[in-house]
């Protein structure tokens, strides 16, 4: 099921094809599409924007998720309830997440602009590129931090108890335990969460599309939205295929990195 | 001694404070969406209120019964359920094969399945669209804009996921069991359906539920591979944006409906969600 589209997209990537040509009317252009790709400033800029977005969103999510997982390791009444509520955003459809955040941030309708105006801050995601960018990051943090938390929680619960008890006896403080015990032992789990989050953040489309439509200007025009625009409104199929091939290639490299790093980390930590 | 008791108390208070705050922050966007869905246009842009002001049921009724959203809902149910059944059956067969037989390159097949799952939908969107609408076309028949087309398309991301999740479970079922059954003269299919499936039932159930939710939430494939007849509910939600002068109340109402399966699901299996969301990568 995945193989057929793959070969097909490689094939189409060598042709010039748009809505006006029939299947038989493909024009062979060799590596032209790929050459165009390398010099396409818009394409490169959208990659750069995606990377910036990913760096911000994923680093916030990792730190926050780790902290929350630590908090959830404690025993307190109502833990299950909080955990369930915390997991809620994960199950919400991305498009609905986008819709929800649009309702929150719409000038004249949402509470966010309303209350920020009360304290004298002019918040408008349709007008200020920085606000739009920050809001997409915030939305992603809202949506995906629980994923990191739950992954870390699963990892933390699976750790053996003895080294920690030993460290407590030796009088290590909380920071030392985190730095020298928890983090190294949790390395495979942290890497798993990190890679999965990076890959997901790089391919974000529907949430951002719904929230900002890629605007204002091009500020939130991430790579997924860029490909979508080339393929559908512009129907530049050959060029779009070349882009898909490139994205697939990077994905496969990332996946491979993920698997080898995790396997290695697992071997080192002896689990 | 006294001091440590005090510190423990303080820690507890802080924990509750943090979680209460987080719960509010998590719930607020959803609460707001629900409020918007319950208000008429006049109320929405009138005075700003954070509490419910009656229930404007028209926001739900009109799109569902007078507009196309009722039909989209039905399409979504057909496609997601069809996909879940197909994925469950194929995944069980595939997992059994991957778990019990040593074929050359099985590790590679396994790796390849995860790249499918990880690939950006943008990379699949175009080839699938072209295949569905131009290439696999016989006379008037095409896969584009059909239920079966979407059911097959969703296998691209759901099947690898299901295989990854189920493999961990099937691997834990001792091979002795199937060997004993084989000795008694059971066929491979009998072993799968009468031994593996019942033993892996809880895992299969969760996999199926998650697949269902993923298919229900999917946007890009559905937006690309359908136009009218097979358009899904979630995709219909995206249509609100492009229309000039969005009806925010109706959009919020439809988004609220999108949320219902997720809420039910979470209530059902929140304890197992950790395993499901990490591809079993954390277990072992």
XYZ file of C-alpha atoms in Angstrom, chain B residues 120-245:
126
model
C 4.784 13.461 6.229
C 1.285 13.099 4.805
C 2.327 15.733 2.308
C 4.633 13.147 0.770
C 1.792 10.671 0.241
C -0.915 13.134 -0.590
C 0.148 13.859 -4.149
C 0.904 10.342 -5.423
C -2.290 9.046 -3.837
C -4.303 11.828 -5.419
C -2.845 11.163 -8.851
C -3.295 7.415 -8.539
C -6.856 7.759 -7.364
C -8.050 10.355 -9.804
C -5.991 9.754 -12.937
C -4.159 6.487 -13.084
C -6.330 3.801 -11.477
C -9.297 4.785 -13.539
C -11.462 2.380 -15.496
C -14.127 4.118 -17.529
C -16.276 6.038 -15.101
C -15.016 4.141 -12.094
C -12.254 5.605 -9.972
C -11.099 5.367 -6.388
C -11.239 9.125 -5.967
C -14.115 10.264 -3.750
C -15.237 6.769 -2.752
C -15.533 5.200 0.682
C -13.391 2.245 -0.292
C -10.704 4.601 -1.573
C -10.430 6.318 1.794
C -10.594 3.022 3.670
C -7.581 1.837 1.695
C -5.750 5.160 1.998
C -6.013 5.143 5.787
C -4.199 1.805 5.867
C -1.065 3.738 4.940
C -0.728 5.162 8.425
C -2.946 2.879 10.515
C -1.587 -0.478 9.429
C 2.065 0.165 10.413
C 0.885 1.520 13.714
C -1.274 -1.522 14.374
C 1.540 -3.885 13.394
C 3.976 -2.160 15.720
C 1.574 -2.254 18.589
C 0.431 -5.838 18.083
C 3.866 -7.305 17.444
C 4.911 -6.624 21.015
C 1.825 -8.424 22.226
C 1.988 -11.430 19.899
C 5.688 -11.865 20.691
C 4.796 -12.459 24.327
C 2.448 -15.353 23.486
C 4.518 -18.534 23.842
C 5.207 -20.387 20.585
C 4.598 -23.694 22.403
C 0.897 -22.945 22.331
C 0.675 -22.775 18.546
C 3.004 -25.731 18.173
C 0.792 -27.832 20.415
C -2.244 -26.853 18.368
C -0.397 -27.632 15.133
C 0.460 -31.072 16.448
C -3.243 -31.589 17.115
C -3.833 -30.853 13.446
C -4.891 -27.203 13.463
C -4.172 -25.135 10.367
C -2.301 -21.834 10.527
C -5.563 -19.911 10.195
C -7.113 -21.908 13.010
C -4.123 -21.173 15.196
C -4.422 -17.467 14.478
C -8.160 -17.140 15.038
C -8.563 -19.608 17.878
C -5.373 -19.125 19.860
C -3.643 -15.861 19.027
C -6.703 -13.662 18.659
C -8.381 -14.599 21.962
C -5.096 -14.268 23.854
C -4.251 -10.908 22.308
C -7.842 -9.659 22.526
C -7.235 -6.724 24.900
C -4.338 -5.496 22.793
C -6.344 -5.886 19.608
C -9.221 -3.944 21.140
C -6.999 -1.014 22.053
C -5.284 -1.073 18.683
C -8.668 -1.025 16.976
C -9.896 1.849 19.142
C -6.784 3.896 18.453
C -6.984 3.170 14.723
C -10.577 4.294 14.795
C -9.651 7.573 16.473
C -6.737 8.206 14.088
C -8.965 7.610 11.078
C -11.685 9.801 12.561
C -9.217 12.633 13.183
C -7.514 12.419 9.799
C -7.672 15.502 7.637
C -5.185 15.669 4.767
C -5.965 12.396 3.007
C -9.674 12.964 3.242
C -9.350 16.523 2.017
C -7.255 15.399 -0.933
C -8.966 12.181 -1.941
C -12.595 13.193 -1.690
C -14.757 15.970 -3.023
C -18.445 15.440 -2.291
C -19.633 11.851 -1.965
C -17.144 10.494 0.522
C -16.066 13.683 2.289
C -15.555 13.058 5.996
C -16.791 15.030 8.930
C -13.401 16.285 10.099
C -12.596 17.466 6.612
C -15.928 19.253 6.446
C -14.755 21.221 9.460
C -11.945 22.641 7.343
C -14.492 23.913 4.831
C -15.730 26.469 7.300
C -12.527 28.458 6.992
C -12.421 29.112 3.285
C -16.027 30.277 3.110
C -16.377 34.054 3.159
C -17.823 35.157 6.487
